[in-house]
Structures are given as C-alpha cells and as structure tokens.
Short mmCIF file of C-alpha atoms and ligand atoms in Angstrom, two decimals:
data_model
loop_
_atom_site.label_atom_id
_atom_site.label_comp_id
_atom_site.label_asym_id
_atom_site.label_seq_id
_atom_site.Cartn_x
_atom_site.Cartn_y
_atom_site.Cartn_z
CA MET A 1 -68.53 -27.02 88.90
CA ASP A 2 -70.69 -24.18 87.59
CA VAL A 3 -67.93 -21.65 86.96
CA LEU A 4 -70.10 -18.68 85.96
CA ASN A 5 -72.15 -19.14 89.11
CA TYR A 6 -68.93 -19.40 91.15
CA LEU A 7 -67.74 -16.08 89.67
CA HIS A 8 -71.12 -14.39 90.25
CA LYS A 9 -71.21 -15.50 93.90
CA LYS A 10 -67.70 -14.16 94.52
CA ILE A 11 -68.42 -10.88 92.73
CA GLU A 12 -71.35 -10.22 95.08
CA ASN A 13 -68.82 -9.70 97.88
CA ARG A 14 -65.78 -8.25 96.14
CA PRO A 15 -64.01 -8.16 92.77
CA VAL A 16 -62.46 -11.45 91.70
CA HIS A 17 -58.83 -12.11 90.76
CA LEU A 18 -57.85 -14.56 88.04
CA THR A 19 -54.30 -15.66 87.20
CA LEU A 20 -53.55 -16.15 83.51
CA LEU A 21 -51.00 -18.73 82.42
CA ASP A 22 -49.72 -19.10 78.86
CA PRO A 23 -49.11 -22.84 78.39
CA GLU A 24 -46.18 -22.14 76.08
CA LYS A 25 -44.25 -20.02 78.57
CA GLN A 26 -43.26 -22.81 80.99
CA PRO A 27 -43.42 -26.61 81.26
CA PRO A 28 -46.75 -28.03 82.57
CA GLU A 29 -45.22 -28.99 85.95
CA THR A 30 -44.00 -25.42 86.45
CA ALA A 31 -47.40 -24.03 85.43
CA ALA A 32 -48.98 -26.24 88.11
CA LYS A 33 -46.53 -24.97 90.74
CA ILE A 34 -47.27 -21.37 89.76
CA ALA A 35 -51.03 -22.04 89.93
CA SER A 36 -50.71 -23.61 93.33
CA ARG A 37 -48.64 -20.69 94.71
CA ALA A 38 -51.16 -18.25 93.17
CA ALA A 39 -53.95 -20.15 94.95
CA ASP A 40 -52.06 -19.73 98.23
CA GLY A 41 -51.82 -16.02 97.43
CA GLY A 42 -55.61 -15.78 97.17
CA THR A 43 -56.30 -15.90 93.44
CA ASP A 44 -59.82 -17.10 92.63
CA GLY A 45 -59.22 -19.06 89.44
CA ILE A 46 -56.76 -19.96 86.71
CA MET A 47 -57.11 -18.92 83.09
CA ILE A 48 -55.10 -20.74 80.46
CA GLY A 49 -54.44 -19.23 77.06
CA GLY A 50 -52.12 -17.42 74.72
CA SER A 51 -52.01 -15.85 71.28
CA VAL A 52 -49.03 -17.51 69.62
CA GLY A 53 -47.88 -21.08 69.09
CA ILE A 54 -50.23 -23.05 71.35
CA SER A 55 -49.71 -26.80 70.98
CA GLN A 56 -52.58 -29.07 71.89
CA HIS A 57 -50.29 -31.46 73.70
CA THR A 58 -48.80 -28.79 75.97
CA LEU A 59 -52.23 -27.27 76.62
CA ASP A 60 -53.69 -30.66 77.60
CA ASN A 61 -50.81 -31.41 79.94
CA THR A 62 -50.80 -27.93 81.45
CA ALA A 63 -54.51 -28.08 82.30
CA LYS A 64 -54.17 -31.63 83.61
CA GLU A 65 -51.22 -30.77 85.88
CA ILE A 66 -52.97 -27.67 87.21
CA LYS A 67 -56.10 -29.68 87.93
CA ASN A 68 -54.03 -32.14 89.94
CA THR A 69 -52.58 -29.43 92.16
CA THR A 70 -55.45 -27.04 92.85
CA ASP A 71 -59.22 -27.03 93.33
CA LEU A 72 -59.58 -23.62 91.72
CA PRO A 73 -61.64 -23.44 88.52
CA ILE A 74 -59.64 -23.65 85.30
CA ILE A 75 -61.01 -21.46 82.54
CA LEU A 76 -59.77 -21.55 78.96
CA PHE A 77 -58.98 -18.21 77.34
CA PRO A 78 -58.44 -19.29 73.74
CA GLY A 79 -56.59 -17.25 71.15
CA ASP A 80 -57.71 -19.62 68.41
CA ILE A 81 -59.34 -23.01 67.84
CA ASN A 82 -56.34 -24.82 69.30
CA GLY A 83 -57.09 -23.38 72.76
CA ILE A 84 -59.56 -26.12 73.77
CA THR A 85 -58.95 -29.03 76.16
CA LYS A 86 -61.23 -31.36 78.11
CA HIS A 87 -59.06 -30.91 81.20
CA ALA A 88 -60.47 -27.43 81.94
CA ASP A 89 -63.72 -26.62 83.77
CA ALA A 90 -64.97 -23.93 81.39
CA ILE A 91 -64.12 -21.84 78.36
CA PHE A 92 -64.58 -18.14 77.83
CA PHE A 93 -66.45 -18.55 74.53
CA MET A 94 -65.40 -15.18 73.28
CA SER A 95 -65.88 -12.94 70.29
CA LEU A 96 -63.32 -10.22 69.53
CA LEU A 97 -65.97 -7.63 68.82
CA ASN A 98 -63.64 -4.89 67.56
CA SER A 99 -61.66 -7.06 65.15
CA ARG A 100 -61.56 -6.15 61.45
CA ASN A 101 -61.39 -9.84 60.63
CA PRO A 102 -64.63 -11.86 60.82
CA TYR A 103 -62.53 -14.94 61.65
CA TYR A 104 -62.01 -13.55 65.18
CA ILE A 105 -65.66 -12.47 65.57
CA THR A 106 -67.50 -15.62 64.48
CA GLY A 107 -65.21 -17.77 62.28
CA ALA A 108 -63.00 -19.42 64.88
CA GLN A 109 -66.07 -19.76 67.09
CA ALA A 110 -67.87 -21.83 64.43
CA LEU A 111 -64.83 -24.04 63.90
CA GLY A 112 -64.29 -24.48 67.62
CA ALA A 113 -67.92 -24.99 68.71
CA PRO A 114 -68.18 -28.69 67.75
CA VAL A 115 -64.91 -29.36 69.58
CA VAL A 116 -66.19 -27.59 72.70
CA LYS A 117 -69.38 -29.67 72.52
CA LYS A 118 -67.37 -32.86 72.22
CA VAL A 119 -65.18 -32.11 75.25
CA GLY A 120 -68.29 -31.08 77.18
CA ILE A 121 -66.93 -28.17 79.19
CA GLU A 122 -69.00 -25.19 80.37
CA THR A 123 -69.22 -22.29 77.91
CA ILE A 124 -69.23 -18.70 79.19
CA PRO A 125 -70.19 -16.27 76.40
CA MET A 126 -67.93 -13.25 76.55
CA GLY A 127 -67.46 -10.07 74.52
CA TYR A 128 -63.77 -9.27 74.11
CA LEU A 129 -62.62 -5.71 73.43
CA ILE A 130 -59.06 -4.67 72.76
CA ILE A 131 -58.05 -1.22 73.93
CA GLU A 132 -54.84 0.65 73.02
CA PRO A 133 -51.98 -0.32 73.14
CA GLY A 134 -53.35 -3.86 72.52
CA GLY A 135 -50.03 -5.73 72.33
CA THR A 136 -49.67 -9.11 70.66
CA VAL A 137 -53.35 -10.01 70.86
CA GLY A 138 -54.26 -6.72 69.18
CA TYR A 139 -51.93 -7.53 66.29
CA ILE A 140 -52.89 -11.19 65.95
CA GLY A 141 -56.60 -10.47 66.34
CA ASP A 142 -56.47 -7.65 63.77
CA ALA A 143 -58.21 -5.35 66.24
CA ARG A 144 -59.33 -1.83 65.46
CA LEU A 145 -57.96 -0.72 68.83
CA ILE A 146 -60.32 1.38 70.94
CA PRO A 147 -58.55 4.71 71.66
CA ARG A 148 -57.71 5.17 75.34
CA GLU A 149 -59.40 8.57 75.36
CA ARG A 150 -62.71 7.21 74.01
CA PRO A 151 -64.45 5.47 76.92
CA ASP A 152 -67.76 6.10 75.17
CA ILE A 153 -66.75 3.75 72.33
CA ALA A 154 -65.76 1.03 74.80
CA ALA A 155 -69.11 1.49 76.57
CA ALA A 156 -71.03 1.24 73.29
CA TYR A 157 -69.31 -2.03 72.39
CA ALA A 158 -69.81 -3.37 75.92
CA LEU A 159 -73.51 -2.57 75.82
CA ALA A 160 -73.76 -4.27 72.41
CA ALA A 161 -72.11 -7.35 74.00
CA GLN A 162 -74.72 -7.32 76.75
CA TYR A 163 -77.61 -6.91 74.30
CA MET A 164 -76.23 -9.81 72.24
CA GLY A 165 -76.52 -12.00 75.32
CA MET A 166 -72.91 -12.20 76.41
CA LYS A 167 -72.49 -12.88 80.11
CA LEU A 168 -69.23 -10.97 80.60
CA VAL A 169 -67.28 -8.27 78.82
CA TYR A 170 -63.49 -8.16 78.83
CA LEU A 171 -61.52 -4.91 78.47
CA GLU A 172 -58.05 -5.94 77.31
CA ALA A 173 -55.03 -3.63 77.06
CA GLY A 174 -52.76 -6.49 75.89
CA SER A 175 -50.53 -8.77 77.91
CA GLY A 176 -47.49 -6.90 79.21
CA ALA A 177 -48.97 -3.50 78.22
CA ASP A 178 -47.11 -0.53 79.64
CA LYS A 179 -50.43 0.94 80.85
CA HIS A 180 -53.59 -0.82 81.93
CA VAL A 181 -57.08 0.13 80.70
CA PRO A 182 -57.76 3.71 81.87
CA ALA A 183 -59.77 4.11 85.08
CA LYS A 184 -62.18 6.49 83.36
CA MET A 185 -62.92 3.93 80.65
CA ILE A 186 -63.62 1.20 83.22
CA GLY A 187 -65.96 3.55 85.09
CA THR A 188 -67.81 4.55 81.92
CA VAL A 189 -68.29 0.92 80.87
CA LYS A 190 -69.41 0.02 84.40
CA ALA A 191 -72.07 2.73 84.30
CA ALA A 192 -73.32 1.49 80.91
CA VAL A 193 -73.74 -2.25 81.48
CA THR A 194 -75.07 -4.65 84.09
CA ILE A 195 -72.93 -7.67 83.12
CA PRO A 196 -69.63 -8.13 84.99
CA ILE A 197 -66.56 -6.41 83.54
CA ILE A 198 -63.21 -8.18 83.28
CA VAL A 199 -60.11 -6.00 83.07
CA GLY A 200 -56.64 -7.22 82.11
CA GLY A 201 -53.37 -6.27 80.53
CA GLY A 202 -50.60 -4.24 82.15
CA ILE A 203 -51.80 -4.59 85.76
CA LYS A 204 -48.49 -4.97 87.60
CA THR A 205 -48.68 -3.37 91.01
CA LYS A 206 -50.84 -3.02 94.09
CA GLU A 207 -51.57 0.54 93.03
CA ASP A 208 -52.69 -0.50 89.53
CA THR A 209 -54.93 -3.17 91.05
CA ALA A 210 -56.51 -0.86 93.61
CA LYS A 211 -57.23 1.69 90.89
CA VAL A 212 -58.77 -0.84 88.52
CA ALA A 213 -60.91 -2.33 91.33
CA ALA A 214 -62.03 1.12 92.50
CA SER A 215 -63.02 2.06 88.94
CA GLY A 216 -65.55 -0.78 88.75
CA ALA A 217 -63.78 -3.91 87.48
CA ASP A 218 -65.57 -7.06 88.65
CA ILE A 219 -62.82 -9.45 87.59
CA ILE A 220 -59.14 -8.50 87.45
CA VAL A 221 -56.71 -10.60 85.42
CA THR A 222 -52.94 -10.68 85.82
CA GLY A 223 -50.56 -12.86 83.86
CA THR A 224 -47.15 -11.31 83.32
CA ILE A 225 -46.41 -10.77 87.04
CA VAL A 226 -46.25 -14.53 87.61
CA GLU A 227 -44.33 -15.15 84.39
CA LYS A 228 -41.66 -12.62 85.13
CA THR A 229 -40.25 -14.32 88.16
CA ASP A 230 -37.35 -16.69 88.27
CA ASP A 231 -38.28 -17.76 91.76
CA ILE A 232 -41.58 -19.63 92.22
CA GLY A 233 -41.30 -18.98 95.95
CA LYS A 234 -42.03 -15.29 95.33
CA ILE A 235 -45.33 -15.89 93.52
CA GLU A 236 -47.52 -16.30 96.60
CA GLY A 237 -46.32 -12.92 97.91
CA LYS A 238 -46.82 -11.21 94.55
CA ILE A 239 -50.39 -12.48 94.25
CA LYS A 240 -51.11 -11.68 97.92
CA ASP A 241 -50.01 -8.11 97.24
CA ILE A 242 -52.56 -7.87 94.45
CA THR A 243 -55.45 -9.72 96.11
CA SER A 244 -55.03 -7.80 99.38
CA VAL A 245 -56.11 -4.53 97.73
CA ILE A 246 -59.04 -5.96 95.75
CA LYS A 247 -62.14 -4.59 97.41
CA ARG A 248 -65.23 -2.62 96.55
CA HIS A 249 -64.99 1.11 96.96
C1 1GP B 1 -53.65 -10.67 78.91
O1 1GP B 1 -55.19 -9.47 80.22
C2 1GP B 1 -54.24 -10.47 80.26
O2 1GP B 1 -54.55 -11.26 78.04
C3 1GP B 1 -53.17 -10.30 81.31
O3 1GP B 1 -52.25 -9.27 81.02
O4 1GP B 1 -50.00 -10.34 81.19
O5 1GP B 1 -50.24 -7.84 81.31
O6 1GP B 1 -51.00 -9.29 83.20
P1 1GP B 1 -50.80 -9.20 81.74
#
C-alpha cells in the first residue's frame, strides 16, 4: 500500500481523519478492538505512537493485532527510535523542527534510519511543530513551544519544512491539550504552504473538529477521545461524531 498516495487521494475530496493509539495505554487486543470500532466510525487510518515508555514487544504486537482486524493503513508516529516495527505500513519520518535538542531534529532520525530500511516500510517525511501548550511531547522533545498568538512563526517553520522537502507538516498542541491549535494559526499556515497540514492535540468534540477542518487542516488526528472510554462499544459513535463534520468549507 502506498500510504502517502492514499492520503493524497482522500484529501482531494475532504480532510482525512486518523486515530492515534498509544501502544502502552492498553493491551494489543484492546488496541485492535478500538481500531476496528474506529474504522466502523469512519476513521481513515491508524497511527501508533507515544512519547513515554514504548516497549518494542508491545509495539510489535499492537501493530500486528491491528493489522489482523482492519484494512486501514497503519502509520507509525514515533517518539523515539523504539517506535519502529515491521508490522506497520508506513512511518511518519519526522523531525521536531522547533526542538532545542538536535537529537529530536536529526539525531534519533540517524539512529532509526537503518532500522527503518531493514524493516522496509514506507517513509513519509514530515515536519513536526509543537505549539503551546505542548503537553508531554513538548517536554520530552525539549520544544521551544510556538506561542499560540504567533501564527506567523508557525507558518515560517511550516514553509521551511516544505522547502526542505517534507511531504507533510504537523501542528501539534500536545496529546490531551486543553485547547487545540488555534484556528487562525491553521489558516495562516494553510495560506503559506502547499503541502498537507496535519492538526492534532486537544480535539475532543464535533465543534472542535468542524472548526479545525474549516480552518484548513487536511488531516485531523484524535487520540485521547478513544482512550478515555471504558466502553469500547461507544467508540464507533464517538468517531462517527467527529468524522461526520469533517468536510471542506
Ligand atoms: C497527539 O495530536 C495527537 O500527538 C492527538 O492528541 O490525544 O489530544 O487527541 P489527542
């Protein structure tokens, strides 16, 4: 499966929705059930990743179980070099452009590249930008958080990502953020670049989703809404709520 092409094709018609699962937050069998319910709710793909305590064994099993239950593309969203498994279809080969620590800009990438080559999965070059409040990933990634009221700075970084050849740019507010990336910032970035924009972090409701889609997001990521449920039966409805309002404006 050519995952980037799959995303591009979908984006031509409407923004895409991806469901993010942290392999350490539930057993692999549960992750597979969540992915399958999310697929029923209309999500377009599954991202697997997390910032803290990823074990290779759990990651392998999580990707394998998900692959057995759904045909949706599985894309790795690594927080470090331990975020790689052969059981995924692709990896967001990402650089945390606004980190203070070169490890997160090019260091982990160099250490991980031979492993990615060995497992032979598709690589999707992606610029990753962390916006206030930034959450755990902002702390771990030592990000110089982009202020919410400075869309021009986000746009400058996004344009740099495009000029460096990255195929996507991700605006991240941090998993579980109390507020998603501001609409004005998404719009400013959209006007500045031609590569697709991914937006994630703190998108919890239909209203949040509609706003983010209307502002110009091409790919919308939600994670916490499927984690914070004690009843897997509710996941399809939660994702349907989100995907039903994703349209171009
Ligand atoms: C985090 O952008 C993703 O990396 C998803 O965020 O968990 O807040 O949905 P949420």
